[in-house]
Coordinates of C-alpha atoms in Angstrom, one line a residue:
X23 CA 0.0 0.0 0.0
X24 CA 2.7 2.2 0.6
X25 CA 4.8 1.5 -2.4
X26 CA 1.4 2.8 -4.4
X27 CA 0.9 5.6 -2.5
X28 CA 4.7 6.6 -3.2
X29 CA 4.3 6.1 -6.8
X30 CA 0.7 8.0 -6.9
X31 CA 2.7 11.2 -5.3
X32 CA 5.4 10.6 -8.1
X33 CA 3.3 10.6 -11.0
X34 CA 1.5 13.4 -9.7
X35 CA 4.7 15.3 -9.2
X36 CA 5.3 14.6 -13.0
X37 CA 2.3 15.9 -14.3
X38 CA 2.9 19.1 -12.5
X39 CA 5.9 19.3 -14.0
X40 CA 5.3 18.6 -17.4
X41 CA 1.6 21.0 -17.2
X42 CA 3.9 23.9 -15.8
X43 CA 6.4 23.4 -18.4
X44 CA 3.9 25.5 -20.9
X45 CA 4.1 29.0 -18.4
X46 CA 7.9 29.0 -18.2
X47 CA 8.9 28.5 -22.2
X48 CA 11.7 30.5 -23.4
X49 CA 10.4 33.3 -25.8
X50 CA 11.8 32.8 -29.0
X51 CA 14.4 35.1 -31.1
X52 CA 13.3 38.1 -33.2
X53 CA 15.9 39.5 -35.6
X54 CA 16.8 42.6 -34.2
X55 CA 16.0 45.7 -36.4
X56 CA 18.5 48.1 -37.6
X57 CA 17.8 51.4 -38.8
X58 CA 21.2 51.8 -40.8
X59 CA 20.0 48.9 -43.7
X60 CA 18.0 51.3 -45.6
X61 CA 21.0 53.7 -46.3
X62 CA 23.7 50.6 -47.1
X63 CA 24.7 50.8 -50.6
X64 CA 25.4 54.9 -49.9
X65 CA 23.8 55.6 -53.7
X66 CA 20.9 57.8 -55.7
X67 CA 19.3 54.9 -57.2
X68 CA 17.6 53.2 -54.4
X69 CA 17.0 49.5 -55.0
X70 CA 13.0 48.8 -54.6
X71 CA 12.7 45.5 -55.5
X72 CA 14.3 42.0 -54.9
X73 CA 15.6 40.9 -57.8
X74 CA 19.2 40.9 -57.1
X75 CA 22.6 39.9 -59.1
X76 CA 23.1 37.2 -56.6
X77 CA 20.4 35.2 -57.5
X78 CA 21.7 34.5 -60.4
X79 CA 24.1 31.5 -60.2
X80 CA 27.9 31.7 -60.8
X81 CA 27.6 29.7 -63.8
X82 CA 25.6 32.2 -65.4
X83 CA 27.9 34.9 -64.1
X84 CA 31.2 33.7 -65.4
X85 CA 30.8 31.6 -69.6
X86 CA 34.3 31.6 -69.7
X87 CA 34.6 27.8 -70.3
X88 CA 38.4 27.2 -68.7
X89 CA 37.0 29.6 -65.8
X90 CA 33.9 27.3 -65.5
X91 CA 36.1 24.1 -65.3
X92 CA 38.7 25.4 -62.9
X93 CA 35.6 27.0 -60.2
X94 CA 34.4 23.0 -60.5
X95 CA 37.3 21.7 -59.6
X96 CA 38.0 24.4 -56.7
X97 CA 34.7 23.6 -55.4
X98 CA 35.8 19.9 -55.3
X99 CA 39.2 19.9 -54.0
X100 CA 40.2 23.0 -52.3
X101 CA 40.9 22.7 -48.9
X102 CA 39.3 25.0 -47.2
X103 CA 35.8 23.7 -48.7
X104 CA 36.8 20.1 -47.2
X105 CA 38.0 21.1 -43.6
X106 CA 34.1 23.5 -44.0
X107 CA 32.3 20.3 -44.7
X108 CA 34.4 18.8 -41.8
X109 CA 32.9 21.3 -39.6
X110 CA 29.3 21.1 -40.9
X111 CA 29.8 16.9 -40.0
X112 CA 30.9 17.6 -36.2
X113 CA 28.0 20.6 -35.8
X114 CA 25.3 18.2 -37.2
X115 CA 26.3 15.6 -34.9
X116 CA 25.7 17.6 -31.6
X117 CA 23.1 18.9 -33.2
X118 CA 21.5 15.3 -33.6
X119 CA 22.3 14.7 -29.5
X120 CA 20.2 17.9 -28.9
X121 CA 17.0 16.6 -30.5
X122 CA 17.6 13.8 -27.9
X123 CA 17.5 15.6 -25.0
X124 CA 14.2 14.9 -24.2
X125 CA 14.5 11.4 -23.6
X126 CA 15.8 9.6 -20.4
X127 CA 19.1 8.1 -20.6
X128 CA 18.9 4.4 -20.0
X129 CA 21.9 1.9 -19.0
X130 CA 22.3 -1.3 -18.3
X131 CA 24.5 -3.0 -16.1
X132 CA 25.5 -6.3 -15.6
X133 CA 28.4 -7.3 -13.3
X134 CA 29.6 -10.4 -10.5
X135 CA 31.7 -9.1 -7.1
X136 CA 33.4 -11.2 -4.6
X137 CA 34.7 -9.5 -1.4
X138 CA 36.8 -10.7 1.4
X139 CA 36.0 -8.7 4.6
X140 CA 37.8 -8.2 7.6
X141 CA 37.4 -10.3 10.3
X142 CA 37.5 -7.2 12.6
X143 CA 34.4 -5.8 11.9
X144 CA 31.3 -6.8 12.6
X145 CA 30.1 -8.5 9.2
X146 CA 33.4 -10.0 8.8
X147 CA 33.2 -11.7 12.3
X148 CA 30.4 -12.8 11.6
X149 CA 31.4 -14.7 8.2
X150 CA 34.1 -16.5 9.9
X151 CA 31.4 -17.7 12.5
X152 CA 29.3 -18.8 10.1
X153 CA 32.6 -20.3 7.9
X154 CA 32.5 -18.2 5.0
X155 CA 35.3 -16.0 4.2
X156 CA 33.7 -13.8 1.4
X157 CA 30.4 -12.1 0.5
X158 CA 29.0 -12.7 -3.5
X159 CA 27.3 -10.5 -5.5
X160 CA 25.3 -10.8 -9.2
X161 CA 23.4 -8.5 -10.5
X162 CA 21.4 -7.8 -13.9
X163 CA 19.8 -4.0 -13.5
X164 CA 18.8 -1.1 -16.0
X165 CA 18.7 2.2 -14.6
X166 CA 16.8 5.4 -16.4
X167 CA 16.9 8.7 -15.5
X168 CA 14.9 12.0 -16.7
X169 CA 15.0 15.7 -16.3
X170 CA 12.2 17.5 -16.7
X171 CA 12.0 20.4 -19.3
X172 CA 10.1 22.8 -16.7
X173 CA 12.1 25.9 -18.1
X174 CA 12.2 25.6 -21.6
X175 CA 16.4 24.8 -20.9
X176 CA 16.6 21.2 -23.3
X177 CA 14.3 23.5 -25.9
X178 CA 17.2 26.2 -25.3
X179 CA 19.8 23.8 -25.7
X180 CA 18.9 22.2 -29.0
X181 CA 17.8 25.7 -30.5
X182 CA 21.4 26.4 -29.8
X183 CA 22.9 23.4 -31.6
X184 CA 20.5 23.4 -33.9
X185 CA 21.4 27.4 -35.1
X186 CA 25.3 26.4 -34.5
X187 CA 25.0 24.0 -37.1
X188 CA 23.1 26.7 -39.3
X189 CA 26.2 28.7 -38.7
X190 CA 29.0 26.1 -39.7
X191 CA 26.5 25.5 -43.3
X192 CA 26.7 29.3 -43.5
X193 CA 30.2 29.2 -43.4
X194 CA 30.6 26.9 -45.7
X195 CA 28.7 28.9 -48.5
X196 CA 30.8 32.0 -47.6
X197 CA 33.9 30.1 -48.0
X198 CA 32.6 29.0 -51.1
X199 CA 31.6 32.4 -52.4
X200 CA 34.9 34.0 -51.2
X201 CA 36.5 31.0 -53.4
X202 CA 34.5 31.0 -56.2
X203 CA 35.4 35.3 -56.1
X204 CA 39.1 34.3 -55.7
X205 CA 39.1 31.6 -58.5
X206 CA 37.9 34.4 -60.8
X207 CA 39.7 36.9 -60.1
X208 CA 43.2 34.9 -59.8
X209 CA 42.4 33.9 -63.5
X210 CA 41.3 37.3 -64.5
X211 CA 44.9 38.3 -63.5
X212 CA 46.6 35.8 -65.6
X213 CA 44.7 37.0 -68.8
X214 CA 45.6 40.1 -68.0
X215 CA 49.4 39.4 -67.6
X216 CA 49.6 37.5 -70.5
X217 CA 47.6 40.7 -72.5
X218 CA 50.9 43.0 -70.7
X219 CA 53.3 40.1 -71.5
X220 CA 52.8 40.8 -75.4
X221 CA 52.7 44.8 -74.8
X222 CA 56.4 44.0 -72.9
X223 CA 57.2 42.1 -75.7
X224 CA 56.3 44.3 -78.6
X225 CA 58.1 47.0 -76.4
X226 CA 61.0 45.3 -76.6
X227 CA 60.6 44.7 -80.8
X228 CA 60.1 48.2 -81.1
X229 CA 62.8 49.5 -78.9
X230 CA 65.6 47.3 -80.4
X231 CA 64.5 48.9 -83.4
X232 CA 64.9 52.4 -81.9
X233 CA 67.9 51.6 -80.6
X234 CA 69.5 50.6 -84.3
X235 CA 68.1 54.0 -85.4
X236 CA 69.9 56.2 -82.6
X237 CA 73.2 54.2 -83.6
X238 CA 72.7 54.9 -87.2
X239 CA 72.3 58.8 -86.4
X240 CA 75.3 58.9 -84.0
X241 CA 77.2 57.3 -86.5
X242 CA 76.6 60.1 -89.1
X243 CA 77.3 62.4 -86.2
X244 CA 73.8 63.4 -86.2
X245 CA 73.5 62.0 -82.5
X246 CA 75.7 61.9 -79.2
X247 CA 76.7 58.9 -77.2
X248 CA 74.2 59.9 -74.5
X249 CA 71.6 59.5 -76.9
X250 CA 72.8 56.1 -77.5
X251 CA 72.7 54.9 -73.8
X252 CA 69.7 56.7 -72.7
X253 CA 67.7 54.6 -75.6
X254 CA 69.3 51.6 -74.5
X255 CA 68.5 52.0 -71.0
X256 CA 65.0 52.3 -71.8
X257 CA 65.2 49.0 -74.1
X258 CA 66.9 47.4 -70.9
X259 CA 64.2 49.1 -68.8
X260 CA 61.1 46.7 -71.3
X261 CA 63.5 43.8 -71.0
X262 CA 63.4 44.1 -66.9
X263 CA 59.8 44.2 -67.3
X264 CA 58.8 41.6 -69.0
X265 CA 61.3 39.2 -66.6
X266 CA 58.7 40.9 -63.8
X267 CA 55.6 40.0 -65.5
X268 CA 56.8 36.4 -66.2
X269 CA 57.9 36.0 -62.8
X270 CA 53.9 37.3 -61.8
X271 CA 52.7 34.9 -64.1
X272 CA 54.7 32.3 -62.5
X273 CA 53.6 33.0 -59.1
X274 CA 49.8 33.6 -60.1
X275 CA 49.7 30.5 -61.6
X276 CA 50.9 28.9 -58.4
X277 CA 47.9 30.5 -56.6
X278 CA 45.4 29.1 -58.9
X279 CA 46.8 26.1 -58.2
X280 CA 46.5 26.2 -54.6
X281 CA 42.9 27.8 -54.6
X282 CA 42.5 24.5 -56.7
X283 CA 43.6 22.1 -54.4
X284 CA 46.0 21.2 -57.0
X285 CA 50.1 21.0 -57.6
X286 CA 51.7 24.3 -59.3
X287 CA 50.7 23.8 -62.9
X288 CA 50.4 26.1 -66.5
X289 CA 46.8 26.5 -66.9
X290 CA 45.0 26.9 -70.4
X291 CA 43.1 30.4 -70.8
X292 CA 41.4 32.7 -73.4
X293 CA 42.4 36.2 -73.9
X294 CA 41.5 39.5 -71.9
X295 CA 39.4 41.2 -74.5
X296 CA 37.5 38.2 -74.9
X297 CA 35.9 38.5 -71.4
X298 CA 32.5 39.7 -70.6
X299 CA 30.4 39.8 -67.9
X300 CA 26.9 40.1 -69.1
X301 CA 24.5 40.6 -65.8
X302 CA 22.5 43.2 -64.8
X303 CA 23.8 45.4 -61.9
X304 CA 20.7 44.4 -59.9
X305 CA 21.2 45.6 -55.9
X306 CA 18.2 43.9 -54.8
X307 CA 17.3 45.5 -51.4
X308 CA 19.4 46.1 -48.7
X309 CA 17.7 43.3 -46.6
X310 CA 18.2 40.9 -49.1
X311 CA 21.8 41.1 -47.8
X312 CA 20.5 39.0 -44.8
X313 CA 19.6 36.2 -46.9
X314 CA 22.2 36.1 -49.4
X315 CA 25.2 36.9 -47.6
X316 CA 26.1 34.1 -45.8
X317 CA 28.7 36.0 -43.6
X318 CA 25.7 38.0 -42.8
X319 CA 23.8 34.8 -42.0
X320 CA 26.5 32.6 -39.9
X321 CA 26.6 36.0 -38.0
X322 CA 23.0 36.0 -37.1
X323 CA 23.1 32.4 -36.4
X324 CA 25.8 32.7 -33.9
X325 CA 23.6 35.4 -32.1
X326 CA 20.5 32.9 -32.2
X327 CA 22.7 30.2 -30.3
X328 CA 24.3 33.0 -27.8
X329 CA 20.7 33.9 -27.5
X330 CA 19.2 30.7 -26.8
X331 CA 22.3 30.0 -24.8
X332 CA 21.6 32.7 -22.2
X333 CA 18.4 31.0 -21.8
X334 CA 20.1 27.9 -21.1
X335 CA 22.1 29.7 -18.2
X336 CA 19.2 31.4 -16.8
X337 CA 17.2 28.4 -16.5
X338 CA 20.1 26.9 -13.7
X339 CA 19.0 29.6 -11.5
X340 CA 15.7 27.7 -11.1
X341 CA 15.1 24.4 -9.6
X342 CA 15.1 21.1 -11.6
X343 CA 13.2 18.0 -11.2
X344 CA 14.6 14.8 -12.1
X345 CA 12.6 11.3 -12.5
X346 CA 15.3 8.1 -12.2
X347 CA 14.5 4.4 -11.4
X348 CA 16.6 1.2 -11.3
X349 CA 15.6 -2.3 -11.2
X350 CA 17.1 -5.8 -12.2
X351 CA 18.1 -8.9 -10.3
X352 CA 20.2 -9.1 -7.5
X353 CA 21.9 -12.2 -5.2
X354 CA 24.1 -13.4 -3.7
X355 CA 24.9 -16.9 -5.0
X356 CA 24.7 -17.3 -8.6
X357 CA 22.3 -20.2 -8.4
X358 CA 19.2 -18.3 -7.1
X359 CA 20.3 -14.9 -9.5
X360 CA 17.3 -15.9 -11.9
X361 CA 14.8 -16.3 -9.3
X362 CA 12.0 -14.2 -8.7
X363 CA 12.7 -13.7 -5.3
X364 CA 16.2 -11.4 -6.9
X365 CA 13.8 -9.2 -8.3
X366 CA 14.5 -5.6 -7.4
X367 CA 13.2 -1.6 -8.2
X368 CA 13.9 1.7 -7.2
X369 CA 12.1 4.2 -8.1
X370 CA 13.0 8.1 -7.2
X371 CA 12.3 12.1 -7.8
X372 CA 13.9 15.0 -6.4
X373 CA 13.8 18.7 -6.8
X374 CA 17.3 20.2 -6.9
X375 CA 17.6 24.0 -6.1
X376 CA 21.3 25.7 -6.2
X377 CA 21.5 27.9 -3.2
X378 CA 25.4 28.5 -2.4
X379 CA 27.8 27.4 -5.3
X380 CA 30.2 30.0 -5.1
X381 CA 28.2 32.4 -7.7
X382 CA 29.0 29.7 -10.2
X383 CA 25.4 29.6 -11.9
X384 CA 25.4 33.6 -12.0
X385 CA 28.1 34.1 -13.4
X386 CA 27.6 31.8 -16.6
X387 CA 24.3 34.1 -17.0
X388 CA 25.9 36.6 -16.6
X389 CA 28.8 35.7 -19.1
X390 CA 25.8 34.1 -22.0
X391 CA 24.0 37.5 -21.6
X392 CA 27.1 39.6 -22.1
X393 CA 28.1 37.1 -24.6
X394 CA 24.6 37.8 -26.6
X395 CA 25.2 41.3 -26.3
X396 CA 28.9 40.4 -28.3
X397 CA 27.0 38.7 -30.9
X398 CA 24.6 41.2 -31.5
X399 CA 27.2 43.8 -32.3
X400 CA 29.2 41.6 -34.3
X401 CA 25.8 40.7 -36.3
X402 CA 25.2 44.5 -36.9
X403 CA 28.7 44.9 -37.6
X404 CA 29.0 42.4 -40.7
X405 CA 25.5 43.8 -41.9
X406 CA 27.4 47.5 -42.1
X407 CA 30.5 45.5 -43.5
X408 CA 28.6 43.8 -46.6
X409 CA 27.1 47.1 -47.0
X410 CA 29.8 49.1 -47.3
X411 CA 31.3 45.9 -49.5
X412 CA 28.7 46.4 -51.8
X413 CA 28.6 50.1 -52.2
X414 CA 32.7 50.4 -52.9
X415 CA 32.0 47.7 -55.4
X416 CA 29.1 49.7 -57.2
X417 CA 30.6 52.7 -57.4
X418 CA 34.1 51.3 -58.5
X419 CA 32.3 49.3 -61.2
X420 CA 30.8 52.9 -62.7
X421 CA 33.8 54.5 -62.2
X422 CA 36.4 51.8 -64.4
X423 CA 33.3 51.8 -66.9
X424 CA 34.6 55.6 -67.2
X425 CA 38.1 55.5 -66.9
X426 CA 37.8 53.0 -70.0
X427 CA 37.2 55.2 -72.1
X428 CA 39.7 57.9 -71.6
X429 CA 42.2 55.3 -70.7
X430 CA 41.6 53.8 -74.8
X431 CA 42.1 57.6 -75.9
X432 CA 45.0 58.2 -74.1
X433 CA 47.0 54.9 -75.4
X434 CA 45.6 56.0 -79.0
X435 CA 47.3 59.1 -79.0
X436 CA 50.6 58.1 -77.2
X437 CA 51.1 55.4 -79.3
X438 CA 50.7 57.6 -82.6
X439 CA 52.7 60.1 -80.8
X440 CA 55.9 57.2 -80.3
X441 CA 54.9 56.4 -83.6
X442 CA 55.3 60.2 -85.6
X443 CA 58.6 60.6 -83.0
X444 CA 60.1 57.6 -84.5
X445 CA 59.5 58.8 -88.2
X446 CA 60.2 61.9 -87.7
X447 CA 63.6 61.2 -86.1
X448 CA 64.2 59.1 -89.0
X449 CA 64.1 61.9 -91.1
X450 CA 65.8 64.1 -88.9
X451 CA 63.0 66.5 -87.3
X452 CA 62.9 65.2 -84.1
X453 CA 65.5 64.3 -81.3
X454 CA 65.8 61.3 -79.4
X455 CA 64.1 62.6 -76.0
X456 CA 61.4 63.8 -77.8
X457 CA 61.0 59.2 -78.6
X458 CA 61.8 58.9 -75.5
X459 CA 59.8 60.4 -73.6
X460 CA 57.1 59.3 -76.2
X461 CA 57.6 55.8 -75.8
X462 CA 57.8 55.5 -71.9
X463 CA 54.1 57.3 -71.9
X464 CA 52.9 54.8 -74.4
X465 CA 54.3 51.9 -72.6
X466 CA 52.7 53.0 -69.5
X467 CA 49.3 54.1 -70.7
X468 CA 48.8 50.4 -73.0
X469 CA 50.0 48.9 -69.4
X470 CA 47.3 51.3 -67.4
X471 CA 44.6 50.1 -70.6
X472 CA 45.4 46.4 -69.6
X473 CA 45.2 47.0 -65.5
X474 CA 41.8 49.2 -65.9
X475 CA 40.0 46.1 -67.8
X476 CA 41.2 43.7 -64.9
X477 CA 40.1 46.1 -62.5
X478 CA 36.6 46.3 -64.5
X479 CA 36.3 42.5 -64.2
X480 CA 37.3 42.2 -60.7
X481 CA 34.9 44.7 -59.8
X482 CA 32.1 43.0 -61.0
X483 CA 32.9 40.1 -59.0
X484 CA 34.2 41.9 -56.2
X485 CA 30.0 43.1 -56.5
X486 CA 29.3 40.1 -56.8
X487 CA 30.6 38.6 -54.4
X488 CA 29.3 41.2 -52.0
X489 CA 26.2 41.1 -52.8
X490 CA 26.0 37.1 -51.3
X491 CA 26.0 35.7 -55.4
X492 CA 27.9 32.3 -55.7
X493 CA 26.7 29.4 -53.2
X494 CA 23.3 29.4 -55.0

């Protein structure tokens, strides 16, 4: 009779428990709202709609064929994509043991002691009396144990796990974003190397030539020997250079490579003025950012488990009640171990309180909400950074759209400038510095053509890339 009214009171006790579970849930997170993401992208033609750039996918973005094949295999092999997924594995695993939680945690236990007491205590005295020098035991039990969910803490806890794993497949799609933006721009570099390689190279053509003609004039003592070696210094001066732009060749090469998960290698690629990339500058709106970027998202994630987190630590501040039982078979000689007389139970509840723990339990609240606070900051923070991402990107694309043009003009006109210097010396109304000086300006602007249509492509992914486009 007792037994059942013990286990009436339990069961009772458990139903409170779980029926008061509903007043004490932990609220759940709102994104927090900032009033800076309408003003982001800092320009007059505010987006109002939510088509966006970085919907489209990266193999639209970039028809390059060689590009195409090379972002393939860096999204295979690179290394920082495989220790990503690594990470993903180890979050979804914990994240797996949250959803658990809610269970009890059974065991089982099966086990045979023998022990030899002494003979100067009581039960030891007594087991030489009797003529036995040692005291059996067998037993075959299963113990469970459960914690109720009173304060929403196990719901806490797996919303944390759950949003940490969020956070590592976030990662993952910025690392493979930020890769995908590397890839291209790594092989944009190379075309445009190669395009200075044959500028370098036709330099050097043209200045040999130059060179022959200053000799010519100095030997009909229609030039000086400083003519002579200031022309050769400059021939000496294309040669240097194109030794540089190999050796940059050489060492992009090697980076492509590595962003490839590959050994160094030469790598097939088309030319510089074959490249286009044919999207529409579409912004979308600024909140778009918090769905596209996934910096932006594996930032808000980690604020969603600091946030669920701090409920975690406030919910040890409460008491906890715990439901365990045991039972099995138990004996002391092995022959009567599967008798019914060995059978066995236990069956237990308890309410645990913290009262004096040396400030241990306030201070981890303390820490989780100060540690929310740190994530909330760093969320607004990498918002303001993709903004500001996106608007340097924007406005740099408009402005090498620009420069283009006057940078084509320029190389026009120095180039027929070298050109008329060359023929006019030739015919002897021109001195050498007036070549000189015409050549050097050519050189430099054709050099300056070549960087501003890298810098026009590398924009555009660098716009890309910030606006979250790639991991779709």
């Amino acid at each position: 009779m007792l037994k059942k009214i013990t286990l009436v009171k339990i069961v009772m006790l458990t139903v409170f428990a779980v029926s008061v579970q509903s007043c004490f849930v932990a609220k759940a997170y709102e994104r927090p709202h900032f009033e800076e993401i309408q003003n982001l992208y800092r320009t007059d033609q505010v987006p109002t709609d939510s088509s966006s750039m970085a919907n489209i996918s990266w193999r639209d973005v970039f028809t390059d064929p060689y590009l195409v094949r090379y972002i393939e295999k860096g999204l295979e092999n690179n290394m920082d994509i495989r220790i990503a997924l690594q990470q993903i594995a180890a979050a979804e695993a914990y994240a797996k043991q949250a959803k658990l939680n809610y269970l009890p945690v059974i065991a089982g236990n099966a086990g045979a002691t023998r022990s030899h007491l002494s003979e100067n205590v009581p039960q030891g005295a007594d087991l030489k009396h009797l003529g036995v020098d040692h005291v059996d035991r067998f037993e075959l039990s299963g113990s469970l144990s459960w914690e109720a969910d009173i304060w929403g803490k196990i719901r806490s806890n797996k919303r944390a796990y759950v949003a940490s794993y969020l956070q590592t497949v976030a990662a993952h799609k910025a690392i493979k974003t930020q890769l995908i933006a590397d890839i291209a721009s790594t092989y944009y570099q190379l075309l445009a190397l190669d395009q200075q390689l044959k500028v370098a190279e036709k330099t050097v053509v043209f200045r040999r030539e130059g060179l022959e003609t200053i000799k010519a004039l100095k030997a009909a003592g229609e030039e000086s020997r400083v003519a002579v070696d200031q022309y050769a210094a400059q021939l000496y001066n294309a040669q240097s250079l194109l030794v540089d732009l190999k050796t940059s060749v050489f060492k992009a090469e090697n980076t492509l490579s590595i962003l490839l998960g590959e050994t160094p290698r030469n790598f097939e690629r088309l030319n510089l003025a074959d490249e286009r990339i044919d999207v529409d500058l579409d912004l979308g709106i600024p909140v778009l950012l918090l769905r596209n970027r996934p910096d932006v998202m594996a930032a808000e994630y980690q604020l969603v488990h600091a946030f669920e987190l701090t409920h975690v630590a406030r919910s040890d501040l409460y008491p906890s009640f715990t439901l365990s039982a045991t039972g099995g078979l138990q004996s002391s000689t092995f022959d009567k171990w599967f008798h019914t007389g060995s059978l066995f139970a236990t069956l237990a509840s308890g309410i645990l309180q913290p009262i004096l723990n040396q400030r241990r339990v306030k201070t981890r609240y303390e820490v989780a909400k100060a540690q929310q606070k740190q994530a909330l900051l760093n969320f607004e923070k990498t918002l303001l950074q993709a903004g500001k991402e996106v608007s340097n990107a924007l406005y740099a694309c408009h402005a090498e759209t620009e420069v283009f043009v006057y940078r084509q003009r320029e190389v026009e006109a120095l180039r027929k400038a070298e050109s008329d210097s060359k023929e006019l010396l030739d015919n002897g109304f021109a001195n050498y510095l007036d070549l000189l000086t015409a050549g050097q300006s050519a050189l430099n602007a054709e050099l300056g053509l070549i960087d501003n249509k890298l810098r026009q492509l590398t924009t555009l992914v660098s716009l890309y890339h910030a606006l979250g486009g790639g991991w779709q």
